[in-house]
Tab-separated table of C-alpha atoms in Angstrom:
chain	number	residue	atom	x	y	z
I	1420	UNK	CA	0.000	0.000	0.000
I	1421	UNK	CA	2.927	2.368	0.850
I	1422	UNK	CA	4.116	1.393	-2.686
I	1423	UNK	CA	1.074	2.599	-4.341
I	1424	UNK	CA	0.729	5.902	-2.163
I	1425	UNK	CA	4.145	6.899	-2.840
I	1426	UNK	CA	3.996	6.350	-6.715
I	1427	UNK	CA	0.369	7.534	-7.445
I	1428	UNK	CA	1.000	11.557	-7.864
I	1429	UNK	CA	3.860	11.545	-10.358
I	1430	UNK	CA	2.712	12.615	-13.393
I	1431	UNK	CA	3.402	11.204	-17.030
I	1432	UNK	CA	6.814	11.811	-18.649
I	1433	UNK	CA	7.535	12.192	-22.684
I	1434	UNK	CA	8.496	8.632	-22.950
I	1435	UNK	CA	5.728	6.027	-23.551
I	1436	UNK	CA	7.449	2.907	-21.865
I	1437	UNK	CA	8.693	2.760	-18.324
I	1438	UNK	CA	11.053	-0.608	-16.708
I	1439	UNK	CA	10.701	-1.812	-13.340
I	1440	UNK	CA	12.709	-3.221	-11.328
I	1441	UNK	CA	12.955	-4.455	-7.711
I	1442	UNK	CA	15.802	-3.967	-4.966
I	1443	UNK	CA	15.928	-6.119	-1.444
I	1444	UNK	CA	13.021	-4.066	0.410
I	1445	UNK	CA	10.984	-6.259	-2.069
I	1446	UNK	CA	11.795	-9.461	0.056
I	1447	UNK	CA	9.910	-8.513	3.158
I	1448	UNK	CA	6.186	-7.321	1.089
I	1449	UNK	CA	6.826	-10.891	-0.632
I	1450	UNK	CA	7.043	-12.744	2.382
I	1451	UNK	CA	4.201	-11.295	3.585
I	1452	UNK	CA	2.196	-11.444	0.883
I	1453	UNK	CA	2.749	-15.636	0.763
I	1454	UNK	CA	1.453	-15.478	4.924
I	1455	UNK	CA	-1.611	-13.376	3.927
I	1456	UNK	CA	-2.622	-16.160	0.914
I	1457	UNK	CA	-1.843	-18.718	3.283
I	1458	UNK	CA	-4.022	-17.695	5.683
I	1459	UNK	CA	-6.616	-17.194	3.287
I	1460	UNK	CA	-6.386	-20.810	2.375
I	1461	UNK	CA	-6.542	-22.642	5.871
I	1462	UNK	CA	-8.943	-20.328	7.345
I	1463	UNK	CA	-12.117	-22.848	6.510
I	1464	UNK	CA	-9.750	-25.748	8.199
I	1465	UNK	CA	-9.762	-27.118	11.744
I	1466	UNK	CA	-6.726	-26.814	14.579
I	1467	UNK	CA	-6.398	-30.562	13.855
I	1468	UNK	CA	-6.305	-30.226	10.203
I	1469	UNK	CA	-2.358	-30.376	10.112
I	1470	UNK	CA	-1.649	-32.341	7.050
I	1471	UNK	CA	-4.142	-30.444	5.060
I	1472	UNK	CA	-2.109	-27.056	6.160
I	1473	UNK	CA	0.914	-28.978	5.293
I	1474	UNK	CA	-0.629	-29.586	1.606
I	1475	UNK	CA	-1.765	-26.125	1.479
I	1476	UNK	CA	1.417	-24.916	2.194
I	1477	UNK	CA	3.575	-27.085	0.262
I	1478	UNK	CA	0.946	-26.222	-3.088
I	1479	UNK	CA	1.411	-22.518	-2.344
I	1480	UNK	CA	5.100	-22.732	-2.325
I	1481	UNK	CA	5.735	-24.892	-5.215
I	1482	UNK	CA	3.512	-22.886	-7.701
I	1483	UNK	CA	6.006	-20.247	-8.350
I	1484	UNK	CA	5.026	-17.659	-5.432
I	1485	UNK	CA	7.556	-15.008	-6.368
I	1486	UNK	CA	6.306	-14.760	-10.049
I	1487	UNK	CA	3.015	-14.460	-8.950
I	1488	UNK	CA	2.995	-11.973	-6.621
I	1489	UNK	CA	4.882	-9.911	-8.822
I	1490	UNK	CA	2.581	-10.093	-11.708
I	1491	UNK	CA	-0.414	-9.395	-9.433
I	1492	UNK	CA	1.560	-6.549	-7.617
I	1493	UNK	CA	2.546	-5.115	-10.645
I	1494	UNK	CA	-0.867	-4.981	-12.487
I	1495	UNK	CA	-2.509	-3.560	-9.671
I	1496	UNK	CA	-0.161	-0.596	-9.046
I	1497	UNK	CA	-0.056	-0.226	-13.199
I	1498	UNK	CA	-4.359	0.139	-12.374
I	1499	UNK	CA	-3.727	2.448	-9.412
I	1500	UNK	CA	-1.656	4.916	-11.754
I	1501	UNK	CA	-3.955	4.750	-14.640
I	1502	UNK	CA	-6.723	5.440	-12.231
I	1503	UNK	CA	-5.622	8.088	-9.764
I	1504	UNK	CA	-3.115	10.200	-12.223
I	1505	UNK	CA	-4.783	12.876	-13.934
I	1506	UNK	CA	-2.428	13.056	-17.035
I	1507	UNK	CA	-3.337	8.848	-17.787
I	1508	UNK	CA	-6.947	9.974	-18.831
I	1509	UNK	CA	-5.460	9.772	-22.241
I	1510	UNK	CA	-3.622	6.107	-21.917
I	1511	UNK	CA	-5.808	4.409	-23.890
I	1512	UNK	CA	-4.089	0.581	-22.906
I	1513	UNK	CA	-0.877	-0.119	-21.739
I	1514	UNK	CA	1.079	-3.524	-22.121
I	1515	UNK	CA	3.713	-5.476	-19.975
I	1516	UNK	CA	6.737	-7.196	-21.490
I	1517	UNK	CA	7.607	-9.669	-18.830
I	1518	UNK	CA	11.312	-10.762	-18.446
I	1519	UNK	CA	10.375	-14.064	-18.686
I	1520	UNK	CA	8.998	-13.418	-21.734
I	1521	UNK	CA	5.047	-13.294	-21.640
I	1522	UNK	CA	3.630	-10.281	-22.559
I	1523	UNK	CA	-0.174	-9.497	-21.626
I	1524	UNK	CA	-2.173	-5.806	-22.693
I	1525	UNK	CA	-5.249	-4.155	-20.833
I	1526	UNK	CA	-7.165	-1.458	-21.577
I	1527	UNK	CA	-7.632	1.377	-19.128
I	1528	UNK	CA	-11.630	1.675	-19.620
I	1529	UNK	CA	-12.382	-1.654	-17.148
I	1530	UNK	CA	-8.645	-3.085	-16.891
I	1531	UNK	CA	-9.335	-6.227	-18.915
I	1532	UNK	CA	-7.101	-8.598	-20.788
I	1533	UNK	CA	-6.997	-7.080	-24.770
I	1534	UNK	CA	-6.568	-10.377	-27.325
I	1535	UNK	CA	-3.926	-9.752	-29.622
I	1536	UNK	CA	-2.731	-13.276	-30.837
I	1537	UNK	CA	-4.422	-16.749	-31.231
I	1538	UNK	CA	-1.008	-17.779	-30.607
I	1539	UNK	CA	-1.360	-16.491	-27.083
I	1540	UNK	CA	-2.279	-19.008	-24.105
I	1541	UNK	CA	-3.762	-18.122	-21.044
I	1542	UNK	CA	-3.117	-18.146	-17.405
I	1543	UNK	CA	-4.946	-18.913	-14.114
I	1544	UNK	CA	-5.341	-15.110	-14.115
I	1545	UNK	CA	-6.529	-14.669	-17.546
I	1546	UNK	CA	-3.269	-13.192	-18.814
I	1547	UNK	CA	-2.360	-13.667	-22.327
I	1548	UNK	CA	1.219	-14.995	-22.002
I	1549	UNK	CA	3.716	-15.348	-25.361
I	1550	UNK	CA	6.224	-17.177	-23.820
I	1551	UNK	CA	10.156	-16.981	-25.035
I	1552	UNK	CA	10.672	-21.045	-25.029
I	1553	UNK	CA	7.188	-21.288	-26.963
I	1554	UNK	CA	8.287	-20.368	-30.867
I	1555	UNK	CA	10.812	-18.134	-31.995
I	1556	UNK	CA	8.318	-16.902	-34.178
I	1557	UNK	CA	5.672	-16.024	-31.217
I	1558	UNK	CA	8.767	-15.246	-28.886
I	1559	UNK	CA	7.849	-11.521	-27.521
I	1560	UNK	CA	11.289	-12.042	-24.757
I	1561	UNK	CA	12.523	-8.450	-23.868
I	1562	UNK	CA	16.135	-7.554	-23.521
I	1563	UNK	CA	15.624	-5.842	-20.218
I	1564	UNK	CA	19.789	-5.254	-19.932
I	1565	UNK	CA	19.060	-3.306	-23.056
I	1566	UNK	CA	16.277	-1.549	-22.232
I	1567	UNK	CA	18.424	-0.285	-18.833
I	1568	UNK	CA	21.090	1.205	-21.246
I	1569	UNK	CA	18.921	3.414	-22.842
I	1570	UNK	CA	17.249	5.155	-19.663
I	1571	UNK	CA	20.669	6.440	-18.695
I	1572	UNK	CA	20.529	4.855	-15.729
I	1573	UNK	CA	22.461	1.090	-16.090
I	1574	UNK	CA	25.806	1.049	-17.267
I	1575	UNK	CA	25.358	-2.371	-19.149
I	1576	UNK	CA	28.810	-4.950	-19.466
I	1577	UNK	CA	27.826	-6.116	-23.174
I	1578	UNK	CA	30.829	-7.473	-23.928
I	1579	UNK	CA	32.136	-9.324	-20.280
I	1580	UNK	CA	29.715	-10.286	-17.956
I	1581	UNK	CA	26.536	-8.925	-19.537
I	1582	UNK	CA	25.553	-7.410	-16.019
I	1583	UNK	CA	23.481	-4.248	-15.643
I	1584	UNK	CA	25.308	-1.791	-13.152
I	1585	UNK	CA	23.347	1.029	-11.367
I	1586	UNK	CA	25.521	3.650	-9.789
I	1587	UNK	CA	23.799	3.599	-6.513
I	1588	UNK	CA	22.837	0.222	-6.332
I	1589	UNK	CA	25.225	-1.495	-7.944
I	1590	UNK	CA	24.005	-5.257	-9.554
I	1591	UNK	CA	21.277	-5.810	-6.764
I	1592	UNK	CA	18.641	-4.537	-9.132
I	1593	UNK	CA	16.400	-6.982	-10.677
I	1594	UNK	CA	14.537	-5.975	-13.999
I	1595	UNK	CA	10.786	-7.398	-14.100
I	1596	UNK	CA	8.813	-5.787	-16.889
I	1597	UNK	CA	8.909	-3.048	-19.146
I	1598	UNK	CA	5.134	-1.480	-19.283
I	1599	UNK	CA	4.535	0.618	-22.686
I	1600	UNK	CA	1.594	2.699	-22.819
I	1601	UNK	CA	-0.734	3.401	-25.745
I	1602	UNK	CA	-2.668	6.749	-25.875
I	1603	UNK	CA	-6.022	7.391	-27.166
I	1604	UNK	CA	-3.884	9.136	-29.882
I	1605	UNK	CA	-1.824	6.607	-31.039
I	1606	UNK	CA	-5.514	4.397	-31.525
I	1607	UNK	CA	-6.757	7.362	-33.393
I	1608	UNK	CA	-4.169	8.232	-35.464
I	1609	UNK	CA	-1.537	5.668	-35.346
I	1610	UNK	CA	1.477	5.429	-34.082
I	1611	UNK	CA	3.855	7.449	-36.043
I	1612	UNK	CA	4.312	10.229	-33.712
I	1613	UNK	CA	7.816	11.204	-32.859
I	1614	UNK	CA	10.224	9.660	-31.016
I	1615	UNK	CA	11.502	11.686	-28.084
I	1616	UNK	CA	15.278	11.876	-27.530
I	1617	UNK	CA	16.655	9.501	-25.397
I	1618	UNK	CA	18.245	10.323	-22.295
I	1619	UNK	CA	22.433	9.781	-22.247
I	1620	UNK	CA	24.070	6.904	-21.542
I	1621	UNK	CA	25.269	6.041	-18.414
I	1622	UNK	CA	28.868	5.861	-17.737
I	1623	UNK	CA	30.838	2.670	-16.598
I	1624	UNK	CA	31.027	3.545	-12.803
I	1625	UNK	CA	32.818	0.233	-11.960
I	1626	UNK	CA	36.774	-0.045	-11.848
I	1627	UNK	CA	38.870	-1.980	-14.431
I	1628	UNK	CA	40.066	-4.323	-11.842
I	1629	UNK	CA	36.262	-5.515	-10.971
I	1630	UNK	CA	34.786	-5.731	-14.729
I	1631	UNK	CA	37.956	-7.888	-15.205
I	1632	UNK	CA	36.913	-10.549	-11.683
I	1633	UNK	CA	33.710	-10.500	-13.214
I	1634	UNK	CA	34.650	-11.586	-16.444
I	1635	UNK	CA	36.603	-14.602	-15.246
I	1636	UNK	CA	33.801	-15.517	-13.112
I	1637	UNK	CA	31.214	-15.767	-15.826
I	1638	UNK	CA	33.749	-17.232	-18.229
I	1639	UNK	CA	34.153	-20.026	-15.148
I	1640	UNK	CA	30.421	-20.267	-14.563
I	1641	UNK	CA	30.030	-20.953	-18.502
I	1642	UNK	CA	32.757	-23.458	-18.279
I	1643	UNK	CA	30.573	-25.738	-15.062
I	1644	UNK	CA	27.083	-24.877	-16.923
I	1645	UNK	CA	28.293	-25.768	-20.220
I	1646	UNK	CA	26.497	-28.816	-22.060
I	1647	UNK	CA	29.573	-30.708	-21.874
I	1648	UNK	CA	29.878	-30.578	-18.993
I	1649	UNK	CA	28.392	-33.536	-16.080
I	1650	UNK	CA	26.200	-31.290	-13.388
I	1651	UNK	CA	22.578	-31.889	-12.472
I	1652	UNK	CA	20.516	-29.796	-14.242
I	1653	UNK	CA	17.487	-30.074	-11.723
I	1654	UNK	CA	13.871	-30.327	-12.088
I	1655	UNK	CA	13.203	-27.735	-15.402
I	1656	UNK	CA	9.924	-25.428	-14.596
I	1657	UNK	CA	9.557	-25.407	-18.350
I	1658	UNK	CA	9.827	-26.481	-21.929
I	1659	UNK	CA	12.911	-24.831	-22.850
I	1660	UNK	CA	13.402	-25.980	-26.558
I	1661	UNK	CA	13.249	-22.721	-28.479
I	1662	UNK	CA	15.285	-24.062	-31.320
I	1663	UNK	CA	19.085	-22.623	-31.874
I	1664	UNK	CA	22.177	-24.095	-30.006
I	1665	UNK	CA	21.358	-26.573	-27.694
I	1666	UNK	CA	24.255	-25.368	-25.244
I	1667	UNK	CA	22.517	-21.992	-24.935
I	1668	UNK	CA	19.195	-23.573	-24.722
I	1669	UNK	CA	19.834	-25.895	-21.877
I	1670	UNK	CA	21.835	-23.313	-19.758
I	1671	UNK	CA	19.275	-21.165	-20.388
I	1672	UNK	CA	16.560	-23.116	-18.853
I	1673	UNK	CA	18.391	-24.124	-16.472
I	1674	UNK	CA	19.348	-20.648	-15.224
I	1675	UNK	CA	15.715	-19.200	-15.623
I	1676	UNK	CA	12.995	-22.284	-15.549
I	1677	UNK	CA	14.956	-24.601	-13.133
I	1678	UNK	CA	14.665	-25.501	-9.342
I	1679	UNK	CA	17.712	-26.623	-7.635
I	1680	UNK	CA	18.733	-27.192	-3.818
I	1681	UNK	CA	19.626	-24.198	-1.828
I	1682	UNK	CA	18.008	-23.624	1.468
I	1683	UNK	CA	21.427	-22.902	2.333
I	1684	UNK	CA	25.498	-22.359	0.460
I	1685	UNK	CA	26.726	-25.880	1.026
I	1686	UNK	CA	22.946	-27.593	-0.455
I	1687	UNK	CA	23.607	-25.138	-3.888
I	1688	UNK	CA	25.151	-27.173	-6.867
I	1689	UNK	CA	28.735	-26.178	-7.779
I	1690	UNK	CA	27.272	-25.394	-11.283
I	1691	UNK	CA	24.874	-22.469	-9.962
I	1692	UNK	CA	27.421	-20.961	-7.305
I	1693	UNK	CA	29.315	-18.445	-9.668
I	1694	UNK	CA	26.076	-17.348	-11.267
I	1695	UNK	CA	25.428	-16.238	-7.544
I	1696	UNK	CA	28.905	-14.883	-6.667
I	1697	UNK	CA	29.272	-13.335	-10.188
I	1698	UNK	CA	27.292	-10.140	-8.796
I	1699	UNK	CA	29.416	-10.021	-5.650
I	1700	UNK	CA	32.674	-8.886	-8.045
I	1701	UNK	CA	30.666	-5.403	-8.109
I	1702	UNK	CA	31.800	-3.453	-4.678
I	1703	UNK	CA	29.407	-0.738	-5.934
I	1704	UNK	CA	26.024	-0.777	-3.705
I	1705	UNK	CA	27.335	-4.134	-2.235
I	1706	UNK	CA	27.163	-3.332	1.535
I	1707	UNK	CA	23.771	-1.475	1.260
I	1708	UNK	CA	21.891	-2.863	-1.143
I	1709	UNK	CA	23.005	-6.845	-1.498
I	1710	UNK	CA	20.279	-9.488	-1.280
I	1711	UNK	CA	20.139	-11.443	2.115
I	1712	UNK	CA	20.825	-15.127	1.887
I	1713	UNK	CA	17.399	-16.399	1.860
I	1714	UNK	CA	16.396	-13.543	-1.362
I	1715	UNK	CA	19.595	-14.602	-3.271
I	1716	UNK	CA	19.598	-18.138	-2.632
I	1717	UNK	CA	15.668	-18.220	-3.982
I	1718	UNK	CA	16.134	-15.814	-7.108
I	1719	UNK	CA	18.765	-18.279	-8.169
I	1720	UNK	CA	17.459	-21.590	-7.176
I	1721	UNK	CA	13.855	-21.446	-6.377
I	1722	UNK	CA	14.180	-23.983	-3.818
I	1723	UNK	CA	10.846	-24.000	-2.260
I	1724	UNK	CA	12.298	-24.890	1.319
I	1725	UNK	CA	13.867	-21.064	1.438
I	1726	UNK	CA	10.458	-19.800	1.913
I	1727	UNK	CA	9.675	-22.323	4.676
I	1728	UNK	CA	12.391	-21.495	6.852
């Protein structure tokens, strides 16, 4: 709620597209938010009814909690904007590029899913979602590292360690969607209105020394997660299969779509440590704004038994 208050009387700026991202004050609301659906769920159950909490619990934390209470907390402060901000009375829709690659559009009139695509599939909240894994062709996958560069804001590593640095913050930023909104304008007349200048980039705020770490830890992280090489590769969340290298593929699921052990260090899999260290090269925002263990460990490995300590 302090979220939405704070960000509800800003007032529209020339661009048309905004990113979000989230720091470590996201971990708390997210913890939170997993109590208060819990509770919903066992409140029609009996003090003795311990394995059916247990079941509840356990289906809650293996549905991919974190995703979901982003989506939902992003939609609804995305509503709360379009709804309380004077200068949105001309949005006439607005769409979300998610970084996992779904994409899903609403109107402002009632807030209701707009069907672009038979293509599309739907969610359990009615969400059209274009995945990235689905087709190539359909694939709709943002490059959020990209889309930092160009607000001024990230220095972006494209040729080392591909990491987004924020001068403040450092790496412990993590990009979620990039919402671009559609005026009653552009459905009027189309979209061929002019581009606004875009802001400048950001310099490289991180020493010589550090970019160079970071480099040999994400050449070393390659090495482990390569396809050659023997690791476990976990239980995959998804398809993966997008055509292309196979390499690429399978280290891509298994960084994004994969749950591995890691309730604590010595449970995570030797092939998924220097993906977690590889931010930790970075000094810049490090003692301020680094993830706790529990946050980290769960980003990386989505090991449900985090959450239940």
């Amino acid at each position: 709620t302090k979220v939405l208050e704070a960000n509800v009387n800003v007032s529209l700026p020339q661009y048309n597209a905004v990113l979000i991202s989230n720091s470590k004050f996201i971990w708390p609301f997210f913890v939170q938010w997993i109590l208060s659906r819990y509770k919903i769920q066992i409140q029609n159950f009996g003090e003795d009814d311990n394995a059916e909490k247990k079941k509840a619990m356990d289906l809650l934390l293996q549905s991919n909690p974190f995703d979901t209470f982003v989506t939902d907390t992003l939609l609804e402060i995305v509503k709360t904007c379009c709804n309380k901000i004077s200068s949105c009375s001309e949005i006439e829709s607005y769409e979300l590029f998610w970084s996992s690659g779904n994409r899903s559009k609403y109107n402002t009139t009632c807030h209701e899913n707009v069907d672009q695509s038979s293509a599309s599939t739907m969610n359990s909240t009615g969400t059209d979602q274009y995945h990235c894994f689905e087709s190539k062709d359909d694939s709709f996958l943002v490059s959020m590292q990209r889309v930092a560069k160009v607000t001024g804001k990230y220095w972006h590593d494209e040729q080392g360690t591909k990491l987004c640095v924020h001068p403040e913050f450092g790496t412990w930023k993590a990009f979620r969607a990039v919402v671009v909104f559609y005026t009653r304008h552009d459905a009027e007349n189309g979209r061929n209105h002019e581009i606004p200048t875009p802001p400048p980039y950001c310099p490289c705020p991180v020493a010589t020394e550090e970019i160079n770490a970071a480099k040999m830890v994400m050449e070393y992280a390659i090495k482990v997660s390569s396809g050659n090489s023997n690791i476990d590769y976990g239980t995959a969340t998804g398809d993966g299969g997008g055509g292309g290298d196979k390499d690429q593929d399978r280290l891509c699921k298994y960084l994004h779509n994969t749950i591995t052990p890691g309730s604590d260090w010595t449970k995570v899999p030797s092939s998924m440590r220097p993906w977690i260290q590889l931010r930790d090269c970075i000094t810049i925002g490090r003692d301020e704004y680094r993830y706790s263990d529990p946050q980290l460990l769960y980003h990386y490995t989505k090991d449900p038994d985090i959450l239940m300590n």
